[in-house]
PDB file of C-alpha atoms and ligand atoms in Angstrom:
ATOM      1  CA  ASN A1074      -5.703   9.227 -19.570  1.00 77.00           C
ATOM      2  CA  PRO A1075      -4.352   5.870 -20.165  1.00 72.00           C
ATOM      3  CA  GLU A1076      -2.922   5.444 -16.845  1.00 86.00           C
ATOM      4  CA  ALA A1077      -6.246   6.586 -14.964  1.00 95.00           C
ATOM      5  CA  ARG A1078      -8.476   4.260 -17.416  1.00 97.00           C
ATOM      6  CA  PHE A1079      -5.840   1.497 -16.329  1.00 98.00           C
ATOM      7  CA  LYS A1080      -6.065   2.053 -12.823  1.00 98.00           C
ATOM      8  CA  GLN A1081      -9.986   1.890 -12.787  1.00 98.00           C
ATOM      9  CA  GLN A1082      -9.639  -1.389 -14.712  1.00 98.00           C
ATOM     10  CA  ALA A1083      -7.504  -2.687 -12.188  1.00 98.00           C
ATOM     11  CA  GLY A1084      -9.357  -1.419  -8.712  1.00 98.00           C
ATOM     12  CA  GLU A1085     -13.162  -2.283 -10.608  1.00 98.00           C
ATOM     13  CA  HIS A1086     -11.954  -5.738 -11.341  1.00 98.00           C
ATOM     14  CA  ALA A1087     -10.695  -6.471  -7.745  1.00 98.00           C
ATOM     15  CA  ALA A1088     -13.966  -4.821  -6.395  1.00 98.00           C
ATOM     16  CA  SER A1089     -15.588  -7.557  -8.197  1.00 98.00           C
ATOM     17  CA  LEU A1090     -13.775 -10.630  -5.946  1.00 98.00           C
ATOM     18  CA  VAL A1091     -15.399  -9.347  -2.775  1.00 98.00           C
ATOM     19  CA  GLN A1092     -18.671 -11.126  -1.852  1.00 98.00           C
ATOM     20  CA  SER A1093     -21.386 -10.410   0.755  1.00 98.00           C
ATOM     21  CA  GLY A1094     -20.624 -10.591   4.199  1.00 98.00           C
ATOM     22  CA  MET A1095     -16.916  -9.882   3.604  1.00 98.00           C
ATOM     23  CA  VAL A1096     -14.755  -8.188   5.965  1.00 98.00           C
ATOM     24  CA  VAL A1097     -12.547  -5.777   3.862  1.00 98.00           C
ATOM     25  CA  GLY A1098      -9.722  -3.646   4.097  1.00 98.00           C
ATOM     26  CA  LEU A1099      -9.839  -1.057   1.939  1.00 98.00           C
ATOM     27  CA  GLY A1100      -6.256   0.637   0.436  1.00 98.00           C
ATOM     28  CA  THR A1101      -4.981   4.055  -0.144  1.00 98.00           C
ATOM     29  CA  GLY A1102      -4.042   5.936  -2.981  1.00 98.00           C
ATOM     30  CA  SER A1103      -5.463   6.864  -6.884  1.00 97.00           C
ATOM     31  CA  THR A1104      -5.818   2.958  -7.671  1.00 98.00           C
ATOM     32  CA  ALA A1105      -7.505   1.596  -4.911  1.00 98.00           C
ATOM     33  CA  ILE A1106     -10.271   4.598  -4.743  1.00 98.00           C
ATOM     34  CA  PHE A1107     -11.656   2.843  -7.856  1.00 98.00           C
ATOM     35  CA  ALA A1108     -12.041  -0.409  -5.601  1.00 98.00           C
ATOM     36  CA  THR A1109     -13.618   1.683  -3.291  1.00 98.00           C
ATOM     37  CA  ARG A1110     -15.961   3.300  -4.978  1.00 98.00           C
ATOM     38  CA  LYS A1111     -17.194   0.370  -7.095  1.00 98.00           C
ATOM     39  CA  ILE A1112     -18.012  -1.416  -3.819  1.00 98.00           C
ATOM     40  CA  ALA A1113     -20.148   1.493  -2.463  1.00 98.00           C
ATOM     41  CA  VAL A1114     -21.681   1.035  -5.940  1.00 98.00           C
ATOM     42  CA  ARG A1115     -22.484  -2.721  -5.404  1.00 98.00           C
ATOM     43  CA  LEU A1116     -23.851  -2.088  -1.829  1.00 98.00           C
ATOM     44  CA  GLN A1117     -26.099   0.597  -3.098  1.00 97.00           C
ATOM     45  CA  THR A1118     -27.628  -1.778  -6.125  1.00 98.00           C
ATOM     46  CA  GLY A1119     -27.554  -4.710  -3.657  1.00 97.00           C
ATOM     47  CA  ASP A1120     -25.162  -6.364  -5.643  1.00 96.00           C
ATOM     48  CA  LEU A1121     -23.133  -7.250  -2.329  1.00 98.00           C
ATOM     49  CA  GLN A1122     -24.542  -7.008   0.914  1.00 98.00           C
ATOM     50  CA  GLY A1123     -23.717  -7.447   4.375  1.00 97.00           C
ATOM     51  CA  ILE A1124     -20.039  -6.390   4.547  1.00 98.00           C
ATOM     52  CA  VAL A1125     -17.976  -4.429   6.732  1.00 98.00           C
ATOM     53  CA  ALA A1126     -14.661  -2.548   6.305  1.00 98.00           C
ATOM     54  CA  ILE A1127     -11.306  -1.361   7.554  1.00 98.00           C
ATOM     55  CA  ALA A1128      -9.361   1.580   6.362  1.00 98.00           C
ATOM     56  CA  THR A1129      -5.384   1.678   5.474  1.00 98.00           C
ATOM     57  CA  SER A1130      -5.546   5.456   5.839  1.00 98.00           C
ATOM     58  CA  ARG A1131      -7.693   8.042   7.961  1.00 98.00           C
ATOM     59  CA  ALA A1132      -7.813   9.624   4.351  1.00 97.00           C
ATOM     60  CA  THR A1133      -9.713   6.285   2.839  1.00 98.00           C
ATOM     61  CA  ASP A1134     -11.712   6.074   6.215  1.00 98.00           C
ATOM     62  CA  ASP A1135     -13.461   9.526   5.402  1.00 98.00           C
ATOM     63  CA  THR A1136     -14.150   8.575   1.805  1.00 98.00           C
ATOM     64  CA  ALA A1137     -15.561   5.469   2.687  1.00 98.00           C
ATOM     65  CA  ARG A1138     -17.870   6.926   5.206  1.00 98.00           C
ATOM     66  CA  ALA A1139     -18.536   9.452   2.971  1.00 98.00           C
ATOM     67  CA  LEU A1140     -19.691   6.491   0.297  1.00 98.00           C
ATOM     68  CA  GLY A1141     -21.887   4.971   2.876  1.00 98.00           C
ATOM     69  CA  ILE A1142     -19.769   1.475   3.546  1.00 98.00           C
ATOM     70  CA  PRO A1143     -20.203   0.461   6.846  1.00 98.00           C
ATOM     71  CA  MET A1144     -16.577   0.731   8.992  1.00 98.00           C
ATOM     72  CA  LEU A1145     -15.370  -1.734  11.376  1.00 97.00           C
ATOM     73  CA  ALA A1146     -13.580  -0.162  14.199  1.00 94.00           C
ATOM     74  CA  ASP A1147      -9.994   0.427  14.275  1.00 93.00           C
ATOM     75  CA  ASP A1148      -9.061  -2.647  16.582  1.00 95.00           C
ATOM     76  CA  ILE A1149      -9.680  -5.158  13.660  1.00 96.00           C
ATOM     77  CA  PRO A1150     -11.848  -7.715  16.072  1.00 95.00           C
ATOM     78  CA  ARG A1151     -12.512  -9.793  13.244  1.00 94.00           C
ATOM     79  CA  GLU A1152     -10.267 -11.655  10.221  1.00 96.00           C
ATOM     80  CA  ILE A1153     -10.109  -9.515   7.129  1.00 98.00           C
ATOM     81  CA  ASP A1154     -11.339 -11.459   4.202  1.00 98.00           C
ATOM     82  CA  ILE A1155      -9.949  -9.761   0.986  1.00 98.00           C
ATOM     83  CA  THR A1156      -7.916  -6.150   1.257  1.00 98.00           C
ATOM     84  CA  ILE A1157      -7.134  -4.207  -2.256  1.00 99.00           C
ATOM     85  CA  ASP A1158      -4.515  -1.806  -2.311  1.00 99.00           C
ATOM     86  CA  GLY A1159      -1.895  -0.674  -4.735  1.00 98.00           C
ATOM     87  CA  ALA A1160       1.446  -0.199  -5.043  1.00 98.00           C
ATOM     88  CA  ASP A1161       4.642   1.824  -6.426  1.00 98.00           C
ATOM     89  CA  GLU A1162       6.135  -0.798  -7.812  1.00 98.00           C
ATOM     90  CA  VAL A1163       5.743  -4.637  -8.492  1.00 98.00           C
ATOM     91  CA  ASP A1164       8.864  -7.037  -9.137  1.00 98.00           C
ATOM     92  CA  PRO A1165       8.242 -10.326 -11.009  1.00 98.00           C
ATOM     93  CA  ALA A1166       8.207 -12.080  -7.522  1.00 98.00           C
ATOM     94  CA  MET A1167       4.898 -10.087  -6.450  1.00 98.00           C
ATOM     95  CA  ASP A1168       6.978  -8.271  -3.568  1.00 98.00           C
ATOM     96  CA  LEU A1169       6.295  -4.901  -3.619  1.00 98.00           C
ATOM     97  CA  ILE A1170       7.420  -1.212  -2.670  1.00 98.00           C
ATOM     98  CA  LYS A1171       4.069   0.929  -1.013  1.00 98.00           C
ATOM     99  CA  GLY A1172       4.429   3.950   0.813  1.00 98.00           C
ATOM    100  CA  GLY A1173       3.654   6.741  -2.023  1.00 97.00           C
ATOM    101  CA  GLY A1174       0.930   7.875  -0.189  1.00 97.00           C
ATOM    102  CA  GLY A1175       1.783   7.585   3.466  1.00 98.00           C
ATOM    103  CA  ALA A1176       0.219   5.222   4.553  1.00 98.00           C
ATOM    104  CA  LEU A1177       2.392   2.086   4.893  1.00 98.00           C
ATOM    105  CA  LEU A1178       2.329   1.223   8.023  1.00 98.00           C
ATOM    106  CA  ARG A1179      -1.498   0.824   8.517  1.00 98.00           C
ATOM    107  CA  GLU A1180      -1.634  -0.391   4.856  1.00 98.00           C
ATOM    108  CA  LYS A1181       1.035  -3.223   6.329  1.00 98.00           C
ATOM    109  CA  ILE A1182      -0.864  -3.870   9.200  1.00 98.00           C
ATOM    110  CA  VAL A1183      -4.218  -4.659   7.491  1.00 98.00           C
ATOM    111  CA  ALA A1184      -2.624  -6.345   4.765  1.00 98.00           C
ATOM    112  CA  GLU A1185      -0.843  -8.842   7.511  1.00 98.00           C
ATOM    113  CA  ALA A1186      -3.943  -9.013   9.196  1.00 98.00           C
ATOM    114  CA  SER A1187      -5.583 -10.451   5.641  1.00 98.00           C
ATOM    115  CA  ARG A1188      -6.588 -13.685   4.195  1.00 98.00           C
ATOM    116  CA  LEU A1189      -6.251 -12.031   0.439  1.00 98.00           C
ATOM    117  CA  GLU A1190      -4.116  -9.303  -0.404  1.00 98.00           C
ATOM    118  CA  VAL A1191      -5.365  -8.065  -3.498  1.00 99.00           C
ATOM    119  CA  ILE A1192      -2.655  -5.360  -5.383  1.00 99.00           C
ATOM    120  CA  VAL A1193      -4.042  -3.639  -8.156  1.00 98.00           C
ATOM    121  CA  VAL A1194      -1.887  -1.548 -10.624  1.00 98.00           C
ATOM    122  CA  ASP A1195      -1.371  -0.025 -14.037  1.00 98.00           C
ATOM    123  CA  GLU A1196       1.426  -1.853 -16.001  1.00 97.00           C
ATOM    124  CA  GLY A1197       3.749   1.019 -15.040  1.00 97.00           C
ATOM    125  CA  LYS A1198       4.324  -0.316 -11.772  1.00 97.00           C
ATOM    126  CA  LEU A1199       5.885  -3.281 -13.249  1.00 98.00           C
ATOM    127  CA  SER A1200       9.322  -3.218 -12.746  1.00 97.00           C
ATOM    128  CA  PRO A1201      12.089  -5.729 -13.100  1.00 98.00           C
ATOM    129  CA  ARG A1202      13.486  -5.163  -9.435  1.00 98.00           C
ATOM    130  CA  LEU A1203      12.322  -3.387  -6.551  1.00 98.00           C
ATOM    131  CA  GLY A1204      14.262   0.141  -6.347  1.00 98.00           C
ATOM    132  CA  THR A1205      14.555   0.178  -9.774  1.00 96.00           C
ATOM    133  CA  HIS A1206      11.896   3.286 -10.087  1.00 92.00           C
ATOM    134  CA  TRP A1207      11.117   4.395  -6.947  1.00 95.00           C
ATOM    135  CA  PRO A1208      12.911   5.058  -3.465  1.00 98.00           C
ATOM    136  CA  LEU A1209      11.734   3.371  -0.603  1.00 98.00           C
ATOM    137  CA  PRO A1210       9.629   5.062   1.967  1.00 98.00           C
ATOM    138  CA  VAL A1211      11.008   4.268   5.864  1.00 99.00           C
ATOM    139  CA  GLU A1212       8.665   5.359   8.507  1.00 99.00           C
ATOM    140  CA  VAL A1213      10.532   6.903  11.246  1.00 99.00           C
ATOM    141  CA  LEU A1214      10.182   8.242  15.001  1.00 98.00           C
ATOM    142  CA  GLU A1215      10.407  12.402  15.352  1.00 98.00           C
ATOM    143  CA  PHE A1216      12.763  11.429  17.787  1.00 98.00           C
ATOM    144  CA  GLY A1217      16.221  10.731  16.491  1.00 98.00           C
ATOM    145  CA  TRP A1218      15.181  11.010  12.731  1.00 98.00           C
ATOM    146  CA  ARG A1219      18.332  12.746  11.985  1.00 98.00           C
ATOM    147  CA  SER A1220      20.187   9.578  13.195  1.00 98.00           C
ATOM    148  CA  GLN A1221      18.135   7.279  10.937  1.00 98.00           C
ATOM    149  CA  VAL A1222      18.936   9.543   8.210  1.00 99.00           C
ATOM    150  CA  ARG A1223      22.557   8.668   8.834  1.00 98.00           C
ATOM    151  CA  PHE A1224      21.973   5.061   9.139  1.00 99.00           C
ATOM    152  CA  LEU A1225      20.144   4.719   5.835  1.00 98.00           C
ATOM    153  CA  GLU A1226      23.090   6.245   4.127  1.00 98.00           C
ATOM    154  CA  SER A1227      25.074   3.906   5.259  1.00 98.00           C
ATOM    155  CA  LEU A1228      23.331   1.222   3.925  1.00 98.00           C
ATOM    156  CA  GLY A1229      23.679   2.720   0.481  1.00 98.00           C
ATOM    157  CA  ALA A1230      20.583   5.479   0.021  1.00 98.00           C
ATOM    158  CA  ALA A1231      20.474   8.800  -0.856  1.00 98.00           C
ATOM    159  CA  VAL A1232      17.496  10.054   1.749  1.00 98.00           C
ATOM    160  CA  THR A1233      14.653  13.035   1.337  1.00 98.00           C
ATOM    161  CA  PRO A1234      12.780  13.505   4.428  1.00 98.00           C
ATOM    162  CA  ARG A1235       9.083  13.534   2.536  1.00 98.00           C
ATOM    163  CA  PRO A1236       7.966  16.741   2.403  1.00 98.00           C
ATOM    164  CA  GLY A1237       4.163  18.409   4.133  1.00 96.00           C
ATOM    165  CA  ASN A1238       2.199  21.299   3.812  1.00 87.00           C
ATOM    166  CA  GLY A1239       4.173  23.669   5.964  1.00 86.00           C
ATOM    167  CA  GLY A1240       7.108  21.515   7.111  1.00 96.00           C
ATOM    168  CA  LEU A1241       7.607  17.910   7.171  1.00 98.00           C
ATOM    169  CA  PHE A1242       5.131  15.006   5.672  1.00 98.00           C
ATOM    170  CA  ARG A1243       3.376  13.382   9.170  1.00 98.00           C
ATOM    171  CA  THR A1244       1.802  10.153   8.794  1.00 98.00           C
ATOM    172  CA  ASP A1245      -1.397   9.220  10.598  1.00 98.00           C
ATOM    173  CA  GLN A1246       0.616   8.084  13.437  1.00 98.00           C
ATOM    174  CA  GLY A1247       2.611  11.562  13.458  1.00 98.00           C
ATOM    175  CA  ASN A1248       5.995  10.057  12.301  1.00 98.00           C
ATOM    176  CA  LEU A1249       8.120  11.240   9.551  1.00 98.00           C
ATOM    177  CA  ILE A1250       9.000   9.336   6.550  1.00 98.00           C
ATOM    178  CA  LEU A1251      12.161   9.138   4.683  1.00 98.00           C
ATOM    179  CA  ASP A1252      12.273   8.203   1.353  1.00 98.00           C
ATOM    180  CA  SER A1253      15.214   6.664   0.654  1.00 98.00           C
ATOM    181  CA  ARG A1254      16.375   5.771  -2.488  1.00 98.00           C
ATOM    182  CA  PHE A1255      18.701   3.005  -2.682  1.00 98.00           C
ATOM    183  CA  GLY A1256      18.281   2.127  -6.977  1.00 98.00           C
ATOM    184  CA  PRO A1257      17.765  -1.888  -7.444  1.00 98.00           C
ATOM    185  CA  ILE A1258      17.775  -3.361  -4.325  1.00 98.00           C
ATOM    186  CA  ASN A1259      19.198  -6.857  -4.662  1.00 97.00           C
ATOM    187  CA  ASN A1260      18.249  -8.787  -1.267  1.00 97.00           C
ATOM    188  CA  PRO A1261      14.968  -7.120  -0.645  1.00 98.00           C
ATOM    189  CA  LEU A1262      14.532  -9.579   2.382  1.00 98.00           C
ATOM    190  CA  GLU A1263      17.944  -8.985   3.713  1.00 98.00           C
ATOM    191  CA  LEU A1264      17.126  -4.780   3.526  1.00 98.00           C
ATOM    192  CA  ALA A1265      14.005  -5.466   5.628  1.00 98.00           C
ATOM    193  CA  GLY A1266      15.935  -7.210   8.199  1.00 98.00           C
ATOM    194  CA  LYS A1267      18.232  -4.566   8.694  1.00 98.00           C
ATOM    195  CA  LEU A1268      15.618  -1.761   8.926  1.00 98.00           C
ATOM    196  CA  GLU A1269      13.130  -3.697  11.405  1.00 98.00           C
ATOM    197  CA  ALA A1270      16.353  -4.203  13.807  1.00 98.00           C
ATOM    198  CA  ARG A1271      16.869  -0.755  14.246  1.00 98.00           C
ATOM    199  CA  ALA A1272      14.967   1.393  16.752  1.00 98.00           C
ATOM    200  CA  GLY A1273      12.979   4.409  15.852  1.00 98.00           C
ATOM    201  CA  ILE A1274      11.669   2.852  12.476  1.00 98.00           C
ATOM    202  CA  ILE A1275       8.613   2.233  12.725  1.00 98.00           C
ATOM    203  CA  GLY A1276       7.853   0.920   9.294  1.00 98.00           C
ATOM    204  CA  HIS A1277       9.106   0.676   5.585  1.00 98.00           C
ATOM    205  CA  GLY A1278       7.388   0.217   1.962  1.00 98.00           C
ATOM    206  CA  LEU A1279       9.060  -3.097   1.552  1.00 98.00           C
ATOM    207  CA  PHE A1280       5.938  -5.741   1.192  1.00 98.00           C
ATOM    208  CA  ILE A1281       7.725  -8.972   0.765  1.00 98.00           C
ATOM    209  CA  GLY A1282       5.735 -12.717   0.251  1.00 98.00           C
ATOM    210  CA  ILE A1283       2.620 -10.399   1.346  1.00 98.00           C
ATOM    211  CA  ALA A1284       0.323  -9.951  -1.596  1.00 98.00           C
ATOM    212  CA  SER A1285      -1.802 -12.969  -2.336  1.00 98.00           C
ATOM    213  CA  ASP A1286      -3.093 -11.902  -5.989  1.00 98.00           C
ATOM    214  CA  LEU A1287      -2.080  -9.084  -8.966  1.00 98.00           C
ATOM    215  CA  VAL A1288      -4.433  -7.463 -10.751  1.00 98.00           C
ATOM    216  CA  VAL A1289      -2.629  -5.539 -13.421  1.00 98.00           C
ATOM    217  CA  ALA A1290      -4.081  -3.260 -16.357  1.00 98.00           C
ATOM    218  CA  GLY A1291      -2.997  -2.329 -19.519  1.00 97.00           C
ATOM    219  CA  ASN A1292      -2.533  -2.074 -23.143  1.00 96.00           C
ATOM    220  CA  ASP A1293      -3.268  -5.460 -23.346  1.00 94.00           C
ATOM    221  CA  GLY A1294      -6.095  -5.987 -20.711  1.00 97.00           C
ATOM    222  CA  ILE A1295      -6.324  -7.178 -17.233  1.00 98.00           C
ATOM    223  CA  ARG A1296      -4.842  -9.930 -16.063  1.00 98.00           C
ATOM    224  CA  HIS A1297      -5.200 -11.465 -12.579  1.00 98.00           C
ATOM    225  CA  LEU A1298      -1.872 -13.071 -10.711  1.00 98.00           C
ATOM    226  CA  GLN A1299      -1.953 -15.207  -7.926  1.00 98.00           C
ATOM    227  CA  ARG A1300       1.057 -16.043  -6.173  1.00 94.00           C
TER     228      ARG A1300
HETATM  229  O1  DER B2139       0.695   4.474  -0.139  1.00 95.22           O
HETATM  230  C1  DER B2139       0.994   3.435  -1.208  1.00 95.22           C
HETATM  231  O2  DER B2139       1.254   1.965  -0.933  1.00 95.22           O
HETATM  232  C2  DER B2139      -0.534   3.312  -2.171  1.00 95.22           C
HETATM  233  O3  DER B2139      -0.462   1.895  -2.332  1.00 95.22           O
HETATM  234  C3  DER B2139       0.129   3.776  -3.263  1.00 95.22           C
HETATM  235  O4  DER B2139       1.563   4.306  -3.231  1.00 95.22           O
HETATM  236  C4  DER B2139       0.036   3.566  -4.752  1.00 95.22           C
HETATM  237  O5  DER B2139      -0.740   4.700  -5.220  1.00 95.22           O
HETATM  238  P1  DER B2139      -1.739   4.809  -6.426  1.00 95.22           P
HETATM  239  O6  DER B2139      -2.144   3.708  -6.737  1.00 95.22           O
HETATM  240  O7  DER B2139      -2.365   5.822  -5.924  1.00 95.22           O
HETATM  241  O8  DER B2139      -0.075   4.988  -7.127  1.00 95.22           O
END
């Protein structure tokens, strides 16, 4: 389908930005996986040498190891040169909603430790304002999670605890995700501040001022935009 083709084009274009010797952050989701696969191929053909990677989720770590990509220890002992990751929604300021895949906390940790954060999307992810199309994923400690539901509702969201096999979805950290539908968010920075001030909220999917590059693939080809 066209969307998968665009995801592949965006992911593989971003993989071409990786240079030998780099420390590479590997994103999570169906677009970033194309970058990970392309990096593995480049290593196999010798086009790319001497890289080491850090994954943004256990799932990505498993896939990368299976593809033979050398992996860095989880404490991120070296600066990350480039991270390639997806997004659920991108606004004109290149700010993002992420977390559709549930990896938002490790994704943000890796992103904030990266010199370049390259976001890869199909054109369907572009949005005039964050929240227009996607709920905002909020990662919360299980302890007191229903009080977080009430808190998010008090901020104007319709809140759905994300379901998982056999009950509620668990992140790699064992926390829960509250998908919070705010609708178009007028001031993402202000909302992010309110979320970060709340005890028990461990992470959220607003990535503001974090992406350095955006690779968008669509009907009119591939565009690489820089912040
Ligand atoms: O969880 C995330 O933030 C992922 O990057 C993600 O939601 C993007 O997903 P997709 O590339 O599978 O659409």
